Short mmCIF file of C-alpha atoms and ligand atoms in Angstrom, two decimals:
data_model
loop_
_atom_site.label_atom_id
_atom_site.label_comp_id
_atom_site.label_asym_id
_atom_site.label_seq_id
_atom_site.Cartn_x
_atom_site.Cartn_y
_atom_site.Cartn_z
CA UNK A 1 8.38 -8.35 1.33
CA UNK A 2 6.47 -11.60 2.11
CA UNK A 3 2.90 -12.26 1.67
CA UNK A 4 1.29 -14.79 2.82
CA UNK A 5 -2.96 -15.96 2.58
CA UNK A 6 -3.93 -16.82 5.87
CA UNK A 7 -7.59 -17.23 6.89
CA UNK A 8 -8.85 -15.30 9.81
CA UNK A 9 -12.30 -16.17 10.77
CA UNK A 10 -14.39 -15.78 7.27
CA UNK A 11 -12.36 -13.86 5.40
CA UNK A 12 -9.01 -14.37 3.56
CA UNK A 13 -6.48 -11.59 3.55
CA UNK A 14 -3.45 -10.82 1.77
CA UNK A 15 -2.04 -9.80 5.26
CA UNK A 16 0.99 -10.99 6.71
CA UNK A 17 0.67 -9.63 10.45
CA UNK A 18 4.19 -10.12 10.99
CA UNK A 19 4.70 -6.67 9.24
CA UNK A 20 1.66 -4.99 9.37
CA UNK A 21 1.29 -5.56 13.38
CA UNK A 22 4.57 -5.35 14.03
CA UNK A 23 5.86 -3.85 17.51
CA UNK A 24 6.78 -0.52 16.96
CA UNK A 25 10.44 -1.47 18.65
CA UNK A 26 11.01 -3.46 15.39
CA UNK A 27 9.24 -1.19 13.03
CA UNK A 28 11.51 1.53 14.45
CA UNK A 29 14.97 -0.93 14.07
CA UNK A 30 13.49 -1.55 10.76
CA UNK A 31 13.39 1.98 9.51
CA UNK A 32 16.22 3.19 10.52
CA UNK A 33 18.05 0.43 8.83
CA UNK A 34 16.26 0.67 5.89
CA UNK A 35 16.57 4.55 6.15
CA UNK A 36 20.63 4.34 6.01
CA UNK A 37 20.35 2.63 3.25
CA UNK A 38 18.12 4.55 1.47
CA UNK A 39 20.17 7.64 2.65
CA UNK A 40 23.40 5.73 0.98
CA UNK A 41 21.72 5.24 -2.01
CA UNK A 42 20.59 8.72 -2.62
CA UNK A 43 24.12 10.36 -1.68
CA UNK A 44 26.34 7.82 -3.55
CA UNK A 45 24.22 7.93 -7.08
CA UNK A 46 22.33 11.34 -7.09
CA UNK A 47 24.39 14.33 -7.79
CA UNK A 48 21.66 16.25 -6.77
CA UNK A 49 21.80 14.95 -3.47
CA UNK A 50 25.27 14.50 -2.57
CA UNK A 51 25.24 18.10 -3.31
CA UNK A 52 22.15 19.13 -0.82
CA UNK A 53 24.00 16.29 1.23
CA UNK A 54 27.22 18.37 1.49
CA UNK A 55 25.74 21.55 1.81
CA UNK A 56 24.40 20.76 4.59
CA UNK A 57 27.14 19.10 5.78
CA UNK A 58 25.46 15.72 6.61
CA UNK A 59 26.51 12.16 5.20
CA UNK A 60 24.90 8.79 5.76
CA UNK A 61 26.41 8.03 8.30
CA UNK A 62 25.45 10.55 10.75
CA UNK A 63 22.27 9.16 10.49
CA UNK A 64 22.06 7.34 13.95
CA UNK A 65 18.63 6.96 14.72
CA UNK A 66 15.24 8.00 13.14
CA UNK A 67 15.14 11.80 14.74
CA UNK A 68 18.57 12.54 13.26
CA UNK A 69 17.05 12.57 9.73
CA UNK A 70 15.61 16.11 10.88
CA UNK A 71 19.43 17.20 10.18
CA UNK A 72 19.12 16.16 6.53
CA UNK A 73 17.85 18.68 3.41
CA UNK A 74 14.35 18.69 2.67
CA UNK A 75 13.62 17.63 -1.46
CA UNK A 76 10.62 19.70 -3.50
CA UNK A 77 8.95 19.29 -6.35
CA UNK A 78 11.07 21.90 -7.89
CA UNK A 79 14.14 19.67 -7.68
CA UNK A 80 12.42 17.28 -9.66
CA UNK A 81 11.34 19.54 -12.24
CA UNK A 82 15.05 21.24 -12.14
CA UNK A 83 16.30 17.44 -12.80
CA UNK A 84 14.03 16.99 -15.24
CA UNK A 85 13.46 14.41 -17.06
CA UNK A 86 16.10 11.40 -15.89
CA UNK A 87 18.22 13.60 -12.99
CA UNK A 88 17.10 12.30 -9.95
CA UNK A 89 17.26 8.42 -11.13
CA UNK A 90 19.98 6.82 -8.79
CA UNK A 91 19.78 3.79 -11.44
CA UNK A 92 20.66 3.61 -14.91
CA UNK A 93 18.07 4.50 -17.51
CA UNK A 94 18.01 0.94 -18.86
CA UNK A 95 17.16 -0.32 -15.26
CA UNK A 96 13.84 1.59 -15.47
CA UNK A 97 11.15 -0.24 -16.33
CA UNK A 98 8.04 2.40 -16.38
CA UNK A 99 7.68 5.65 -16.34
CA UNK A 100 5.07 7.95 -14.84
CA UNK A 101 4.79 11.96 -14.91
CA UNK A 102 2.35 14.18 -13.43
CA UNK A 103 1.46 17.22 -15.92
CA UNK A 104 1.50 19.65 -13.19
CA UNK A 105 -0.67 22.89 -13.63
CA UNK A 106 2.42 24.99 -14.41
CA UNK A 107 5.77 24.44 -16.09
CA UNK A 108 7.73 21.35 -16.75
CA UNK A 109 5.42 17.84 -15.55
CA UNK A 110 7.77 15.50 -13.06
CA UNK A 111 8.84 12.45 -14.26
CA UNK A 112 9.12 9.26 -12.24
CA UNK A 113 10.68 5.86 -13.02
CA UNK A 114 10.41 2.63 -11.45
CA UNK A 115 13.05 -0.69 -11.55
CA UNK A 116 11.75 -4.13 -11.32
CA UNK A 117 11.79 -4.66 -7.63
CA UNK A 118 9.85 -1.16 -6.98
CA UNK A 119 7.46 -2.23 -9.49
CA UNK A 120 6.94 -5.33 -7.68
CA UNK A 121 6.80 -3.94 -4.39
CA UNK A 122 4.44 -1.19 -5.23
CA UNK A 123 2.25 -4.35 -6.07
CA UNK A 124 2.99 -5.76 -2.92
CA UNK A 125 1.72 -2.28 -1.34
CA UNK A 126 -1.44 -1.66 -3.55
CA UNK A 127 -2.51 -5.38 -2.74
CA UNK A 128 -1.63 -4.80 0.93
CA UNK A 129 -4.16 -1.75 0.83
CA UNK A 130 -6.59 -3.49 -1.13
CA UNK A 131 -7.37 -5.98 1.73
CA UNK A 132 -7.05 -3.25 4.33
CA UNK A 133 -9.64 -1.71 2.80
CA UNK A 134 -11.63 -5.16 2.78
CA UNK A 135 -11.17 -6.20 -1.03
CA UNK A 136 -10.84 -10.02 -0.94
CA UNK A 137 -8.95 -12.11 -3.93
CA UNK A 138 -11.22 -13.64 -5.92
CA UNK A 139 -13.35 -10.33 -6.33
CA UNK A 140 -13.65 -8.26 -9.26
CA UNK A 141 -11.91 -4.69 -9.58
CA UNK A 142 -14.11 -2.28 -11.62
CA UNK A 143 -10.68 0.16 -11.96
CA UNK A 144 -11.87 3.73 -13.14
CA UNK A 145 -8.68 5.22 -12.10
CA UNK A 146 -7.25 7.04 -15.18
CA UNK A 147 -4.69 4.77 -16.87
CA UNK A 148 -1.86 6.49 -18.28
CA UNK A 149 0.80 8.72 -17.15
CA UNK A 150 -1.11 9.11 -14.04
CA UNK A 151 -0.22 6.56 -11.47
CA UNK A 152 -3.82 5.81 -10.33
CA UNK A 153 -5.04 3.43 -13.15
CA UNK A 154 -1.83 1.19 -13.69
CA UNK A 155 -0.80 1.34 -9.74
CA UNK A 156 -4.28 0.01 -9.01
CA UNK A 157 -4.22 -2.34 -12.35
CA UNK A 158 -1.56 -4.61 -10.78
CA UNK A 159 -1.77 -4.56 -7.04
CA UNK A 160 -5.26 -5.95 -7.75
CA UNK A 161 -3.96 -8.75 -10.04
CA UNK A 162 -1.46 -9.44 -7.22
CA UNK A 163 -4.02 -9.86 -4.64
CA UNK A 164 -5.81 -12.09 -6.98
CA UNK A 165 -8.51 -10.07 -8.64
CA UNK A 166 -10.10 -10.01 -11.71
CA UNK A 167 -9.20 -6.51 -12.76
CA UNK A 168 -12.19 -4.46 -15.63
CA UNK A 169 -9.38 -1.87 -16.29
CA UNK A 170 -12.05 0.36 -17.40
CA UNK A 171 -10.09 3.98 -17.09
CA UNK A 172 -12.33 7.22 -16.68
CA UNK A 173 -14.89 8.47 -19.02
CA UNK A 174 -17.51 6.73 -20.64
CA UNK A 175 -19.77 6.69 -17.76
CA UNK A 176 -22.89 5.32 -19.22
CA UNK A 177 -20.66 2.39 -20.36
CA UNK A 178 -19.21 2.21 -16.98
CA UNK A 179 -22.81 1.72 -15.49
CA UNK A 180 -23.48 -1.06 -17.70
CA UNK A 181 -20.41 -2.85 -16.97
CA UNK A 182 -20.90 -2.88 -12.97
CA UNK A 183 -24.12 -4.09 -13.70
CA UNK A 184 -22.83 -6.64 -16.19
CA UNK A 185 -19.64 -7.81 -14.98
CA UNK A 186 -20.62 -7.64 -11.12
CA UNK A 187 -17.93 -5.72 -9.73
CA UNK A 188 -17.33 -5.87 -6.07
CA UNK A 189 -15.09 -3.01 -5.72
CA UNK A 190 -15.13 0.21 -7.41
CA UNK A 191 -11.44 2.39 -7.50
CA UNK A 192 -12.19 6.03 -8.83
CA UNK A 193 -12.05 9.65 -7.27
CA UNK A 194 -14.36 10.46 -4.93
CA UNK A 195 -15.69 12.94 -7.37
CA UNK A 196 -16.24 10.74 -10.34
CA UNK A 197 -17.80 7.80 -8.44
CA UNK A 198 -20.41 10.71 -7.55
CA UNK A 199 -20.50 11.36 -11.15
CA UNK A 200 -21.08 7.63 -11.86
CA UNK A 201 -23.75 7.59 -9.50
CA UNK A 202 -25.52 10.37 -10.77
CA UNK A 203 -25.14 8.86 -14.59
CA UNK A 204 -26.54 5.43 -12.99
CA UNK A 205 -29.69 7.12 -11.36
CA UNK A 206 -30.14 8.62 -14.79
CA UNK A 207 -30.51 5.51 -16.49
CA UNK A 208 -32.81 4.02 -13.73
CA UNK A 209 -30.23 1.69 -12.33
CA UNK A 210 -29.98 1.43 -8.95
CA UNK A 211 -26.23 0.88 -7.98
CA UNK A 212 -27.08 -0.39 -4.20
CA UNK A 213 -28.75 -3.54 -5.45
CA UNK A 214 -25.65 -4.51 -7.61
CA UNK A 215 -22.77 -6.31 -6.36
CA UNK A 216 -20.64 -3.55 -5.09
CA UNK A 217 -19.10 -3.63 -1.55
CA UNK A 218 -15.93 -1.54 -1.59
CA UNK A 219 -15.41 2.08 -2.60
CA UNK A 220 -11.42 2.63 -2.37
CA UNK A 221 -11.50 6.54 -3.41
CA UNK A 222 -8.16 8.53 -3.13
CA UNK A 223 -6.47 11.07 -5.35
CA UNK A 224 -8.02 14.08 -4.33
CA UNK A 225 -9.35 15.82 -0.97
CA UNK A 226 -12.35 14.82 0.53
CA UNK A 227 -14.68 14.94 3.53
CA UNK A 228 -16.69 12.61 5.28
CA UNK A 229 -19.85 13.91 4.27
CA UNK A 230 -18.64 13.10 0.60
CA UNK A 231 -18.34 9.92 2.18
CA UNK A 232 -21.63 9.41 3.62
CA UNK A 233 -23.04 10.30 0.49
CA UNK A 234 -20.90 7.68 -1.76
CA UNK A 235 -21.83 5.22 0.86
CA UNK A 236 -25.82 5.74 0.31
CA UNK A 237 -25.57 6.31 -3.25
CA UNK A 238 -23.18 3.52 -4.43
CA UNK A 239 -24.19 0.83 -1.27
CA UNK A 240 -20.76 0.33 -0.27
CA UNK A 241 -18.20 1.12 2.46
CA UNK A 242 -15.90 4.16 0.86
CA UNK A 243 -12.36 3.63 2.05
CA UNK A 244 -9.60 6.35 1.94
CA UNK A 245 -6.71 5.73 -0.06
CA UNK A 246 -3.44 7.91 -0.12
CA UNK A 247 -0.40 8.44 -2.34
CA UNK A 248 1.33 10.62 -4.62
CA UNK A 249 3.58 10.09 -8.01
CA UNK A 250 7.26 11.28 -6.44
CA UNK A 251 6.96 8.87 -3.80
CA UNK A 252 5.10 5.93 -5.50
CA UNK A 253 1.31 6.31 -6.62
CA UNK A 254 -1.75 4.85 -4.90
CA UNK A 255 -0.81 2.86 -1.75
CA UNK A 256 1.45 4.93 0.06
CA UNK A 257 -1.55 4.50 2.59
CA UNK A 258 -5.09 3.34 3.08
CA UNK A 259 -7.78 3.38 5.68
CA UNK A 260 -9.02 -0.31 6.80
CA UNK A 261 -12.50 -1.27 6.69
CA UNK A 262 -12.80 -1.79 10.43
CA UNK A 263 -12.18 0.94 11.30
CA UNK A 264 -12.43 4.04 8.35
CA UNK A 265 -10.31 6.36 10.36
CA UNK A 266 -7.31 7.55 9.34
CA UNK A 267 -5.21 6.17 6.40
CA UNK A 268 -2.37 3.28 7.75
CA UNK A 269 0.90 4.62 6.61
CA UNK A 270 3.35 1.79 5.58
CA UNK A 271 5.71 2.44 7.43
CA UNK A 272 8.22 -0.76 6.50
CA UNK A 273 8.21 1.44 3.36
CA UNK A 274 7.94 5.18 4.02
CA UNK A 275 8.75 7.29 6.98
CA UNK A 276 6.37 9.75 7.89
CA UNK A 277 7.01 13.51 9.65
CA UNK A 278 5.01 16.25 10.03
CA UNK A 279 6.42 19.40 9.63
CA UNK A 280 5.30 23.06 10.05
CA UNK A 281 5.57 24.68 7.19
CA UNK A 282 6.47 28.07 8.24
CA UNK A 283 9.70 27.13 10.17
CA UNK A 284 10.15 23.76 8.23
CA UNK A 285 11.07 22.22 12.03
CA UNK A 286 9.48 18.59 13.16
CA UNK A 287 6.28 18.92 14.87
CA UNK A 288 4.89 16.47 17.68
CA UNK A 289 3.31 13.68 17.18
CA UNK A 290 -0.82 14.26 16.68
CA UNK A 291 -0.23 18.09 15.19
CA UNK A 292 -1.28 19.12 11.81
CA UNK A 293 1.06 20.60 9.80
CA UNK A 294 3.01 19.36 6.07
CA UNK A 295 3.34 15.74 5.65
CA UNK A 296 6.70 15.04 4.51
CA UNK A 297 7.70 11.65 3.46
CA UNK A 298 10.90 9.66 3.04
CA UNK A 299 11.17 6.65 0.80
CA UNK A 300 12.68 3.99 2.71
CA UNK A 301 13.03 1.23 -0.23
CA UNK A 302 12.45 2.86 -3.70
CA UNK A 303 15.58 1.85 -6.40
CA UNK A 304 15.18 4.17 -8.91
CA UNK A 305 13.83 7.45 -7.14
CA UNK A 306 15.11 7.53 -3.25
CA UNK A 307 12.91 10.86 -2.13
CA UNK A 308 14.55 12.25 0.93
CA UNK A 309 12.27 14.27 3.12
CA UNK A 310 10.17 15.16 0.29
CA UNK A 311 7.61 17.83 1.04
CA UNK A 312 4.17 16.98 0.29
CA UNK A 313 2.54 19.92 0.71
CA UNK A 314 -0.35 17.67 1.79
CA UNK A 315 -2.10 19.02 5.31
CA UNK A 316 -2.70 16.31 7.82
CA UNK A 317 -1.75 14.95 11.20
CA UNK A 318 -0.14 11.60 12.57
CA UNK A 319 -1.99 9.30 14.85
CA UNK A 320 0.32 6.69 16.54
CA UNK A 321 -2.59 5.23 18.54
CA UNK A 322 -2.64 1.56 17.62
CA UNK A 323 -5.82 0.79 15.39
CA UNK A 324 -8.84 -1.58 16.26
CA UNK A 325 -7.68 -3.80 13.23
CA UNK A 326 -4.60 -4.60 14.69
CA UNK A 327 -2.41 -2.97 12.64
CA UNK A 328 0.32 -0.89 14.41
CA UNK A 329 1.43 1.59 11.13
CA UNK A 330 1.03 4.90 12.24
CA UNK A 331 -2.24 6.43 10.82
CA UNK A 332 -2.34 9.69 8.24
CA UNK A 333 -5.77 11.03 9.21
CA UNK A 334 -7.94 12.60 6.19
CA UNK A 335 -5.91 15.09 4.00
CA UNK A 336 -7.53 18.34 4.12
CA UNK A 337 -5.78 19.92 1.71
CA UNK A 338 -2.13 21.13 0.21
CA UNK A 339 -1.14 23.92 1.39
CA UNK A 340 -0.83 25.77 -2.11
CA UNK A 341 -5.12 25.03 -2.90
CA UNK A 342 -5.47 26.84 0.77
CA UNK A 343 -7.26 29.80 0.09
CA UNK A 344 -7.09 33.35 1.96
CA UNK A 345 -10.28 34.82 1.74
CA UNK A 346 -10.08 38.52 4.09
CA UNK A 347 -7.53 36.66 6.03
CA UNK A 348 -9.51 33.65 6.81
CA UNK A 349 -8.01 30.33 5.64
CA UNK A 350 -9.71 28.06 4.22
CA UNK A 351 -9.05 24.55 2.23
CA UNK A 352 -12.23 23.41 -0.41
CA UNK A 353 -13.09 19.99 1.43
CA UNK A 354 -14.10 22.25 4.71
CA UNK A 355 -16.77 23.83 2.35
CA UNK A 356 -17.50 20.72 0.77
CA UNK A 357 -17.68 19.49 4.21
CA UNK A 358 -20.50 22.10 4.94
CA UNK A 359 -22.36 21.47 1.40
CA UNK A 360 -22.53 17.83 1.27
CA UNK A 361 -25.74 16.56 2.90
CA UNK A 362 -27.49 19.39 3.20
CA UNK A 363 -30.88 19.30 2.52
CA UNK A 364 -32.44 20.17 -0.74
CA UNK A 365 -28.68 20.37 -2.58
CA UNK A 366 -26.63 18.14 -5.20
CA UNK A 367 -23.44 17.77 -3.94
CA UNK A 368 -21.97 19.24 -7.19
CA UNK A 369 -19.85 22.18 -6.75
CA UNK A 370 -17.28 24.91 -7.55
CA UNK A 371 -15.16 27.37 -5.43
CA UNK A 372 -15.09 30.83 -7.68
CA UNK A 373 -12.64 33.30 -6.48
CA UNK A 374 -12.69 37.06 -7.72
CA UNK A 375 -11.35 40.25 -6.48
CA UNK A 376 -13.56 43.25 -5.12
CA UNK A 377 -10.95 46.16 -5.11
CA UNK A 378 -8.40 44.98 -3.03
CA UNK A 379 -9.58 42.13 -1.29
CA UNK A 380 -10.66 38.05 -2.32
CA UNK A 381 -14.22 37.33 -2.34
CA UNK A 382 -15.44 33.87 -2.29
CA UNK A 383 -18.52 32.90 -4.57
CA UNK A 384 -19.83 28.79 -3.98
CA UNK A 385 -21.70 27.70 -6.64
CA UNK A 386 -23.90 24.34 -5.76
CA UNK A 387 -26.47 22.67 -7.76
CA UNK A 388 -30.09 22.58 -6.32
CA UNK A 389 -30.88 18.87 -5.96
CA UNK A 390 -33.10 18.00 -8.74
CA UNK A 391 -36.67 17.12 -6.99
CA UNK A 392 -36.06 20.52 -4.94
CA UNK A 393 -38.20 23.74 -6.01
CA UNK A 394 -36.43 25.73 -8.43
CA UNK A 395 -37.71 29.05 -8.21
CA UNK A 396 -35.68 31.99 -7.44
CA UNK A 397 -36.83 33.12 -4.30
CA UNK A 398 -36.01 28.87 -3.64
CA UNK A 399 -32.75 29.36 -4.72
CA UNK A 400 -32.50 32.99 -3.00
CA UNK A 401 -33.47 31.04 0.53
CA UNK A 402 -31.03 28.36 -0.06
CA UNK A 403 -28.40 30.64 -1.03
CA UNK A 404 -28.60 32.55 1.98
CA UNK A 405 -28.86 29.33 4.39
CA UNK A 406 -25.78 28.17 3.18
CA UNK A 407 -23.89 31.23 2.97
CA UNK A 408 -24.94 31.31 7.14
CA UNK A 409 -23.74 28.06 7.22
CA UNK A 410 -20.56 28.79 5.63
CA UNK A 411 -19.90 31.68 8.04
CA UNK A 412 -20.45 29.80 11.47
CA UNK A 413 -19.29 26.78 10.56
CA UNK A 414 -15.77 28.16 8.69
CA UNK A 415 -15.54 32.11 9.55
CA UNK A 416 -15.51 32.95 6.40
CA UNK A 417 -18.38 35.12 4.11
CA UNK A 418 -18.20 33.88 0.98
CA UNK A 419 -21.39 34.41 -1.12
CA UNK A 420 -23.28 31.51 -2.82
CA UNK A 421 -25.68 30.78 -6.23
CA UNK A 422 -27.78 27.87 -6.48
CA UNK A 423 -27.49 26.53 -10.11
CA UNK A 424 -29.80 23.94 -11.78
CA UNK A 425 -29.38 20.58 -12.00
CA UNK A 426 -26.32 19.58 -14.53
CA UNK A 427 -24.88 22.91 -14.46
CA UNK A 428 -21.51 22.54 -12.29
CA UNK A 429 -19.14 20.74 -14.34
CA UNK A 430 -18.67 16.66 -13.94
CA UNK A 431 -15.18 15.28 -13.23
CA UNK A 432 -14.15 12.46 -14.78
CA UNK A 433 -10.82 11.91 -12.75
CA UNK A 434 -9.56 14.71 -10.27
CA UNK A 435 -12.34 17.05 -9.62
CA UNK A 436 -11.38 20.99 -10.37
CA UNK A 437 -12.88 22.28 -7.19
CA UNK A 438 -11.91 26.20 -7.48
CA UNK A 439 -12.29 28.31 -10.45
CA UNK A 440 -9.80 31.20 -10.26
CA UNK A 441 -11.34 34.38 -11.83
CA UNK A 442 -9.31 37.11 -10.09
CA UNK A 443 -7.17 37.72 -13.07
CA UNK A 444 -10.03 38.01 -15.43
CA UNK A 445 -12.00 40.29 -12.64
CA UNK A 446 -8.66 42.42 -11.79
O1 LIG B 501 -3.17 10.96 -6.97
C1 LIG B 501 -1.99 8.89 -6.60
C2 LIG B 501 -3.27 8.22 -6.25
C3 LIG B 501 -4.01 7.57 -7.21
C4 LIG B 501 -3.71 8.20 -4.93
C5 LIG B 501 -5.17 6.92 -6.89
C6 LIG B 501 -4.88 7.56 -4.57
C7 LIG B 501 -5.62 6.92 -5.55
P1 LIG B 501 -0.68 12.34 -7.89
O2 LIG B 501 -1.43 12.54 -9.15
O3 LIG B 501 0.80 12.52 -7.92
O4 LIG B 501 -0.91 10.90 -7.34
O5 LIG B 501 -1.32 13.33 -6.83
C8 LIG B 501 -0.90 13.29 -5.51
O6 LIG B 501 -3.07 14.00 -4.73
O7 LIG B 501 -0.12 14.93 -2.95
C9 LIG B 501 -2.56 14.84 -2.60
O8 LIG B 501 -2.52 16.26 -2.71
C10 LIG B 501 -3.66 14.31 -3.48
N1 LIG B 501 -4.22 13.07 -2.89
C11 LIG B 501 -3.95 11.79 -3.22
N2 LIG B 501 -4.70 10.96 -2.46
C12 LIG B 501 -5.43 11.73 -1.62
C13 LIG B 501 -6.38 11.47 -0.59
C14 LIG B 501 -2.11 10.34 -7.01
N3 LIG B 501 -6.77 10.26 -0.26
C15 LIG B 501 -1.66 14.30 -4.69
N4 LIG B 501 -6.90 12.55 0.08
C16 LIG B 501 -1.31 14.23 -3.24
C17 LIG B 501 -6.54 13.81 -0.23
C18 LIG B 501 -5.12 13.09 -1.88
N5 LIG B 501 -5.66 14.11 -1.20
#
């Protein structure tokens, strides 16, 4: 891919508009070229695949234009855990130059590798998204993205560099240290979860340092649901504009999409890279364009780990409508949720960032909170715990008021009765990367 630094009015992008506005007429010729190949790549060096491949009785070559892909296999996470560690490489080991691997909650973690030229262009992406979301090179990256096996820290780490940052690859924890070093080092742009730049905020106010008045401008949060509440709040707290950013491990890390600046509205899927459906995940069959249902993406240039039609499990909807920015990649409006943290509460669904949609901003609250979920006989019940904010009154028939407000709120706002407790300040648990939002006690309570 070619970048080039081209000034538009006062600001300097990383942006080269002949691929991020291009007409959709050569996006689409684009893809689908890019998409045989990828298709060729997968079948002629991944047993795995040639096997789905043939079962399904599809090869490359049937792939004529960008709807035919519907007649190809869908890939899970399941196949990468059943390939485990190096089975789904469609390069040789030694052509691998990093390796990530998510843990997973349950069995085996997936393992992901990356060659040279997917290393660079995941660069190429991550520095693409940083200017989308308004980062400019020269600035300095305050990176609390985990660094490790998780892709956040390192994926972050260098498409910064490559825009021409100066990177403080500070990881997660340490928070009081992190405070001092945004105040110190003057960081314009802060990468973390949405839920541990809260918890930096918090740790800031604590030590009387007000993070508005430092030199922070950009919030790029990503790695876990959230709502635009959350956002709101960030935005007061931290004094900066809090960008979305999307991506996941099996298809590349952070980058697979961000929101821009302009506009905050919807993530920009790069599409010279990926191709996006939306599928329903009932009947597994394409859905129209603008309907929510399970993203499922296919990688359209990764070397080492093509992922056909992998299944995200992520719940959003497409938006083809051409953005204010300019840019003409289709947008991936906010994830709500996967569809395995949906929860089913007397046959009302439910994701966590609708109730943290509800609890975020409303008066007299933290935003600090956990989902509990417990059974009474045979049926879920839903308990939200939420801290009181701490200059509210604290007294139980306070707390009993609250509870019941929100618990109203809950009901007419989502449909479902969940009930709620008002803890004191500190008592939720902080996170320090992805934030564990629902605390499963129906085993314990069965
Ligand atoms: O979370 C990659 C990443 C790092 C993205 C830093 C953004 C920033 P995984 O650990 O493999 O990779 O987790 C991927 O996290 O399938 C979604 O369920 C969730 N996720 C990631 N970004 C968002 C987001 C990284 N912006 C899984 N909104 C994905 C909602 C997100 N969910």
């Amino acid at each position: 891919m070619r970048t080039t630094t081209a000034v538009r009015s006062s600001e300097i992008f990383m942006f080269d508009p002949d691929v991020e506005k291009m007409p959709r007429a050569a996006l689409t010729q684009l893809q689908t070229t890019r998409l045989r190949e990828s298709l060729e790549r997968a079948y002629a060096h991944v047993p795995h695949y040639r096997k789905k491949f043939e079962a399904a009785k599809v090869k490359p070559a049937d792939l004529k234009s960008l709807t035919d892909i519907a007649r190809f296999p869908f890939t899970l996470k399941t196949d990468l855990r059943e390939n485990y560690p190096f089975g789904m490489f469609a390069v040789p080991r030694k052509a691998i130059l990093r390796l990530h691997a998510s843990s997973g909650t349950t069995g085996k973690a997936t393992v992901v590798g990356y060659t040279k030229g997917d290393l660079d262009r995941w660069a190429d992406l991550m520095a693409r998204s940083f200017a989308c979301a308004g980062a400019l090179p020269g600035d300095i990256i305050h990176n609390a993205y985990g660094y490790g096996l998780f892709t956040g820290g390192l994926g972050a780490h260098y498409g910064a560099e490559r825009l021409g940052c100066t990177v403080v690859p500070v990881s997660g924890g340490m928070t009081e240290r992190q405070v001092i070093l945004l105040q110190d080092f003057k960081a314009n742009v802060l990468c973390a979860t949405p839920s541990y730049a809260l918890n930096i905020a918090e740790v800031a106010a604590g030590m009387g340092v007000d993070l508005r008045r430092l030199s922070l401008r950009t919030g790029l949060f990503g790695a876990e649901p959230w709502s635009d509440a959350m956002r709101r709040d960030l935005e007061e707290r931290l004094g900066v504009k809090a960008v979305d950013i999307y991506g996941l491990s099996e298809i590349l890390g952070p980058g697979v999409a961000c929101e821009c600046h302009v506009k905050q509205s919807g993530l920009h899927g790069w599409e010279d890279h990926f191709l996006f459906e939306v599928i329903d995940p009932e009947t597994m069959q394409p859905l129209p364009m603008g309907e929510a249902g399970e993203l499922v993406i296919t990688t359209l240039t990764k070397e080492a780990l093509p992922m056909i039609r992998y299944r995200t499990r992520d719940i959003t909807r497409l938006d083809s409508k051409q953005c204010d920015c300019g840019r003409t990649h289709v947008r991936i409006m906010r994830v709500t949720g996967r569809n395995d943290d949906m929860l089913i509460i007397r046959g009302v669904n439910v994701y966590p960032s609708q109730v943290e949609a509800v609890l975020v901003g409303f008066p007299g609250l933290a935003p600090h909170y956990q989902i509990v979920l417990t059974r009474e006989g045979a049926l879920d019940a839903m308990t939200v715990e939420i801290e009181r904010a701490p200059d509210a009154p604290g007294a139980d028939a306070d707390h009993a008021r609250k509870a019941a407000e929100v618990t109203h709120h809950i009901k007419s706002l989502i449909g479902v009765t969940c009930k709620t407790v008002i803890k004191s300040p500190g008592e939720v648990p902080r996170s320090q990367g992805k934030a564990v939002r629902v605390r499963d006690e129906r085993k314990i309570s069965n």
